[in-house]
PDB file of C-alpha atoms in Angstrom:
ATOM      1  CA  GLU A   1     118.489 196.789  93.536  1.00 49.00           C
ATOM      2  CA  SER A   2     119.920 195.535  90.458  1.00 54.00           C
ATOM      3  CA  THR A   3     119.448 192.174  89.127  1.00 57.00           C
ATOM      4  CA  ASN A   4     122.325 190.896  90.893  1.00 55.00           C
ATOM      5  CA  TRP A   5     120.403 189.328  92.870  1.00 56.00           C
ATOM      6  CA  ILE A   6     118.895 186.735  90.000  1.00 59.00           C
ATOM      7  CA  TRP A   7     122.648 185.457  89.525  1.00 50.00           C
ATOM      8  CA  THR A   8     124.043 185.854  93.668  1.00 52.00           C
ATOM      9  CA  SER A   9     120.610 183.556  94.354  1.00 49.00           C
ATOM     10  CA  ARG A  10     120.969 181.147  91.807  1.00 46.00           C
ATOM     11  CA  ARG A  11     122.129 178.026  93.130  1.00 40.00           C
ATOM     12  CA  SER A  12     124.128 175.290  91.234  1.00 36.00           C
ATOM     13  CA  GLY A  13     121.984 173.015  89.162  1.00 37.00           C
ATOM     14  CA  ALA A  14     120.287 171.779  86.801  1.00 37.00           C
ATOM     15  CA  ALA A  15     120.388 172.048  83.180  1.00 35.00           C
ATOM     16  CA  ALA A  16     117.121 169.883  81.533  1.00 35.00           C
ATOM     17  CA  GLY A  17     118.294 167.594  79.121  1.00 36.00           C
ATOM     18  CA  GLY A  18     116.480 167.808  75.411  1.00 36.00           C
ATOM     19  CA  GLU A  19     117.275 169.390  72.201  1.00 34.00           C
ATOM     20  CA  MET A  20     115.747 172.592  71.764  1.00 34.00           C
ATOM     21  CA  PRO A  21     116.617 175.887  70.000  1.00 36.00           C
ATOM     22  CA  ARG A  22     119.243 178.178  71.374  1.00 40.00           C
ATOM     23  CA  ARG A  23     118.132 181.031  73.349  1.00 41.00           C
ATOM     24  CA  ARG A  24     119.285 183.477  70.910  1.00 42.00           C
ATOM     25  CA  PRO A  25     117.730 182.568  67.526  1.00 40.00           C
ATOM     26  CA  THR A  26     118.987 183.032  64.503  1.00 34.00           C
ATOM     27  CA  ALA A  27     117.928 185.913  61.852  1.00 34.00           C
ATOM     28  CA  THR A  28     116.131 183.694  60.046  1.00 31.00           C
ATOM     29  CA  SER A  29     114.394 182.431  63.564  1.00 32.00           C
ATOM     30  CA  ALA A  30     113.993 185.977  64.342  1.00 34.00           C
ATOM     31  CA  ALA A  31     111.511 187.348  61.311  1.00 33.00           C
ATOM     32  CA  ASN A  32     109.699 184.284  62.264  1.00 34.00           C
ATOM     33  CA  GLY A  33     109.205 185.249  65.936  1.00 34.00           C
ATOM     34  CA  THR A  34     106.923 186.046  68.477  1.00 32.00           C
ATOM     35  CA  ARG A  35     104.459 188.811  67.721  1.00 31.00           C
ATOM     36  CA  ASN A  36     102.847 190.139  71.006  1.00 32.00           C
ATOM     37  CA  LEU A  37     105.728 192.082  72.752  1.00 35.00           C
ATOM     38  CA  SER A  38     106.310 194.151  75.040  1.00 48.00           C
ATOM     39  CA  GLU A  39     105.944 197.857  74.616  1.00 50.00           C
ATOM     40  CA  ALA A  40     109.898 198.014  76.045  1.00 48.00           C
ATOM     41  CA  ALA A  41     111.142 195.928  73.557  1.00 49.00           C
ATOM     42  CA  SER A  42     109.079 197.180  70.994  1.00 50.00           C
ATOM     43  CA  GLN A  43     110.981 201.238  71.417  1.00 49.00           C
ATOM     44  CA  THR A  44     113.837 199.154  71.314  1.00 46.00           C
ATOM     45  CA  ALA A  45     113.532 198.260  68.031  1.00 45.00           C
ATOM     46  CA  TRP A  46     113.681 201.979  67.034  1.00 51.00           C
ATOM     47  CA  THR A  47     116.400 202.615  68.872  1.00 62.00           C
ATOM     48  CA  VAL A  48     119.563 199.896  68.339  1.00 69.00           C
ATOM     49  CA  SER A  49     119.969 197.066  65.527  1.00 82.00           C
ATOM     50  CA  PRO A  50     117.351 194.538  64.763  1.00 85.00           C
ATOM     51  CA  GLU A  51     119.290 191.544  66.134  1.00 81.00           C
ATOM     52  CA  HIS A  52     119.680 193.970  69.828  1.00 79.00           C
ATOM     53  CA  ALA A  53     116.025 194.726  69.501  1.00 82.00           C
ATOM     54  CA  PHE A  54     115.018 191.192  69.111  1.00 84.00           C
ATOM     55  CA  LEU A  55     117.195 189.839  72.267  1.00 81.00           C
ATOM     56  CA  ALA A  56     115.695 192.434  73.793  1.00 81.00           C
ATOM     57  CA  GLN A  57     111.743 190.959  72.866  1.00 86.00           C
ATOM     58  CA  TRP A  58     113.362 187.293  73.828  1.00 86.00           C
ATOM     59  CA  ASN A  59     114.570 188.749  76.871  1.00 86.00           C
ATOM     60  CA  ALA A  60     111.193 189.753  78.223  1.00 87.00           C
ATOM     61  CA  MET A  61     109.393 186.880  76.626  1.00 90.00           C
ATOM     62  CA  ILE A  62     111.800 184.659  79.147  1.00 92.00           C
ATOM     63  CA  ILE A  63     110.927 186.847  82.073  1.00 91.00           C
ATOM     64  CA  ARG A  64     107.447 187.093  81.084  1.00 92.00           C
ATOM     65  CA  ASP A  65     107.271 183.012  81.005  1.00 94.00           C
ATOM     66  CA  VAL A  66     109.271 183.215  84.136  1.00 95.00           C
ATOM     67  CA  VAL A  67     106.640 186.038  85.972  1.00 96.00           C
ATOM     68  CA  ASP A  68     103.965 183.888  84.954  1.00 96.00           C
ATOM     69  CA  ARG A  69     105.333 180.423  85.856  1.00 97.00           C
ATOM     70  CA  VAL A  70     106.244 181.687  89.601  1.00 97.00           C
ATOM     71  CA  HIS A  71     102.804 183.356  89.838  1.00 98.00           C
ATOM     72  CA  GLU A  72     100.842 180.633  89.111  1.00 98.00           C
ATOM     73  CA  GLY A  73     103.237 178.520  91.451  1.00 98.00           C
ATOM     74  CA  CYS A  74     102.770 180.599  94.369  1.00 98.00           C
ATOM     75  CA  MET A  75      98.801 180.734  93.889  1.00 98.00           C
ATOM     76  CA  LYS A  76      98.954 177.117  93.758  1.00 98.00           C
ATOM     77  CA  SER A  77     100.884 176.707  97.187  1.00 98.00           C
ATOM     78  CA  GLY A  78      98.978 179.239  99.475  1.00 98.00           C
ATOM     79  CA  LEU A  79     101.829 181.975  98.910  1.00 98.00           C
ATOM     80  CA  GLU A  80      99.492 184.941  97.726  1.00 98.00           C
ATOM     81  CA  ALA A  81     100.777 187.041 100.679  1.00 98.00           C
ATOM     82  CA  HIS A  82     104.500 185.816  99.303  1.00 98.00           C
ATOM     83  CA  TRP A  83     103.545 186.993  95.621  1.00 98.00           C
ATOM     84  CA  GLU A  84     102.278 190.302  96.477  1.00 98.00           C
ATOM     85  CA  VAL A  85     105.879 191.428  98.190  1.00 98.00           C
ATOM     86  CA  PHE A  86     107.793 190.109  95.006  1.00 96.00           C
ATOM     87  CA  GLU A  87     105.407 191.865  92.933  1.00 97.00           C
ATOM     88  CA  ALA A  88     105.677 194.836  94.932  1.00 96.00           C
ATOM     89  CA  ARG A  89     109.241 195.336  95.405  1.00 95.00           C
ATOM     90  CA  VAL A  90     110.911 193.069  92.361  1.00 92.00           C
ATOM     91  CA  VAL A  91     108.169 192.567  88.915  1.00 93.00           C
ATOM     92  CA  ARG A  92     107.098 196.162  89.304  1.00 93.00           C
ATOM     93  CA  PRO A  93     109.622 198.169  89.337  1.00 90.00           C
ATOM     94  CA  MET A  94     111.175 195.684  86.543  1.00 85.00           C
ATOM     95  CA  LEU A  95     108.996 195.231  83.739  1.00 85.00           C
ATOM     96  CA  PHE A  96     106.575 198.503  84.884  1.00 88.00           C
ATOM     97  CA  ASN A  97     109.941 201.319  86.125  1.00 88.00           C
ATOM     98  CA  GLU A  98     107.035 201.988  88.955  1.00 93.00           C
ATOM     99  CA  PRO A  99     109.032 202.365  92.286  1.00 95.00           C
ATOM    100  CA  ARG A 100     109.329 199.618  94.790  1.00 94.00           C
ATOM    101  CA  ILE A 101     106.705 199.801  97.677  1.00 97.00           C
ATOM    102  CA  PRO A 102     108.202 200.616 101.066  1.00 97.00           C
ATOM    103  CA  TYR A 103     108.364 196.937 103.262  1.00 97.00           C
ATOM    104  CA  ALA A 104     106.244 199.104 106.061  1.00 97.00           C
ATOM    105  CA  ALA A 105     103.861 199.990 103.456  1.00 97.00           C
ATOM    106  CA  LEU A 106     103.373 195.618 102.261  1.00 98.00           C
ATOM    107  CA  VAL A 107     103.269 194.788 106.191  1.00 98.00           C
ATOM    108  CA  GLU A 108     100.477 197.108 107.137  1.00 98.00           C
ATOM    109  CA  ARG A 109      98.555 196.535 103.873  1.00 97.00           C
ATOM    110  CA  LEU A 110      99.063 192.261 104.400  1.00 97.00           C
ATOM    111  CA  GLU A 111      98.522 192.642 107.599  1.00 97.00           C
ATOM    112  CA  LEU A 112     102.329 190.938 108.680  1.00 97.00           C
ATOM    113  CA  THR A 113     104.501 190.819 111.568  1.00 97.00           C
ATOM    114  CA  ASP A 114     107.132 193.296 110.451  1.00 98.00           C
ATOM    115  CA  SER A 115     109.590 194.368 107.634  1.00 97.00           C
ATOM    116  CA  ALA A 116     111.522 190.874 108.340  1.00 98.00           C
ATOM    117  CA  GLN A 117     108.538 188.579 107.401  1.00 98.00           C
ATOM    118  CA  ALA A 118     108.002 190.883 104.783  1.00 98.00           C
ATOM    119  CA  ALA A 119     111.721 190.754 103.307  1.00 97.00           C
ATOM    120  CA  ASN A 120     111.615 186.477 104.268  1.00 98.00           C
ATOM    121  CA  MET A 121     108.852 186.094 102.044  1.00 98.00           C
ATOM    122  CA  MET A 122     110.437 188.094  99.476  1.00 96.00           C
ATOM    123  CA  ILE A 123     113.197 185.618  99.408  1.00 96.00           C
ATOM    124  CA  THR A 124     111.504 183.078  99.108  1.00 97.00           C
ATOM    125  CA  VAL A 125     109.927 184.072  95.929  1.00 97.00           C
ATOM    126  CA  LYS A 126     112.744 184.791  94.502  1.00 95.00           C
ATOM    127  CA  ARG A 127     114.126 181.830  94.848  1.00 96.00           C
ATOM    128  CA  ARG A 128     111.463 180.773  93.078  1.00 97.00           C
ATOM    129  CA  PHE A 129     112.233 183.053  90.377  1.00 94.00           C
ATOM    130  CA  VAL A 130     116.155 182.023  89.777  1.00 92.00           C
ATOM    131  CA  HIS A 131     114.782 178.292  89.726  1.00 94.00           C
ATOM    132  CA  ALA A 132     112.838 178.601  86.878  1.00 96.00           C
ATOM    133  CA  LEU A 133     114.604 181.438  85.098  1.00 93.00           C
ATOM    134  CA  VAL A 134     117.170 178.934  85.371  1.00 92.00           C
ATOM    135  CA  GLN A 135     115.166 176.047  83.941  1.00 93.00           C
ATOM    136  CA  GLU A 136     113.706 178.183  81.080  1.00 93.00           C
ATOM    137  CA  VAL A 137     117.087 178.983  80.281  1.00 91.00           C
ATOM    138  CA  ALA A 138     118.168 175.519  80.784  1.00 91.00           C
ATOM    139  CA  ARG A 139     115.207 174.816  77.940  1.00 91.00           C
ATOM    140  CA  THR A 140     116.595 177.305  75.343  1.00 87.00           C
ATOM    141  CA  VAL A 141     120.215 176.065  74.852  1.00 87.00           C
ATOM    142  CA  GLY A 142     121.148 172.933  73.537  1.00 81.00           C
ATOM    143  CA  ASP A 143     124.174 172.524  75.962  1.00 86.00           C
ATOM    144  CA  PRO A 144     123.444 172.476  79.553  1.00 83.00           C
ATOM    145  CA  MET A 145     127.103 173.662  79.455  1.00 87.00           C
ATOM    146  CA  GLN A 146     125.827 177.009  78.079  1.00 90.00           C
ATOM    147  CA  VAL A 147     123.196 177.828  81.388  1.00 90.00           C
ATOM    148  CA  GLU A 148     125.559 180.147  83.187  1.00 89.00           C
ATOM    149  CA  GLU A 149     127.043 181.959  79.958  1.00 89.00           C
ATOM    150  CA  GLU A 150     123.375 182.851  78.876  1.00 89.00           C
ATOM    151  CA  LEU A 151     121.722 183.558  82.075  1.00 89.00           C
ATOM    152  CA  ARG A 152     124.853 186.082  82.675  1.00 88.00           C
ATOM    153  CA  GLU A 153     124.363 187.232  79.184  1.00 86.00           C
ATOM    154  CA  LEU A 154     120.379 187.657  79.969  1.00 85.00           C
ATOM    155  CA  ILE A 155     121.285 189.309  83.619  1.00 83.00           C
ATOM    156  CA  ARG A 156     123.768 192.136  81.460  1.00 81.00           C
ATOM    157  CA  ASP A 157     121.056 192.472  79.160  1.00 76.00           C
ATOM    158  CA  LEU A 158     118.241 192.973  81.438  1.00 71.00           C
ATOM    159  CA  GLU A 159     120.365 195.591  83.387  1.00 71.00           C
ATOM    160  CA  ARG A 160     121.817 197.074  80.392  1.00 66.00           C
ATOM    161  CA  HIS A 161     117.467 198.159  79.599  1.00 54.00           C
ATOM    162  CA  ALA A 162     116.850 198.259  82.913  1.00 53.00           C
TER     163      ALA A 162
END
C-alpha cells in the first residue's frame, strides 16, 4: 500500500481560516526550524539539497503531529483496539519501515471477530487521520484554496521518501 489512501479517502471539506505561516517556509525560517527531527529526515540532509532536507523534516513534523493527535483522539474515544490496528498496518510501516502485521494476527491478538472487523476498524482511524491531516495542512497555509495543492505535495514527498 502506498499513501494513495490518504488522498482517496479525503473527503471534501474544510479549510480553517486565519493567517498562519505557509507549510513550506522560506530559507530564513528554515534556519530557525524545529530541532527535534526524525532520523529519516536527518539522514536526508546528507543526500539532497538543504531545501529538500528541510521539506522532508517539515513533512515528518506534520505527520508526527497528526499521528499524535489521532492517537490521543482514539484513546479518548475508547478506540484503543482501532488504534492498534491502524498503528500495526499504517503507522509503524510508514514511520519505521516495519512490515505490516497481517489482519489474521491482529484478529487473534485483539480477539476480534474476523479480518473484516479489523479492516473496518482501520478504515475508521484512517478517516480520522485524513481529517486531522487536512486540518493540519489547512492551519499551515494562508489561503484555503491551497490546501489540496499542499496535500498533493505532501503526499508526493512522502511517497518519494517512503
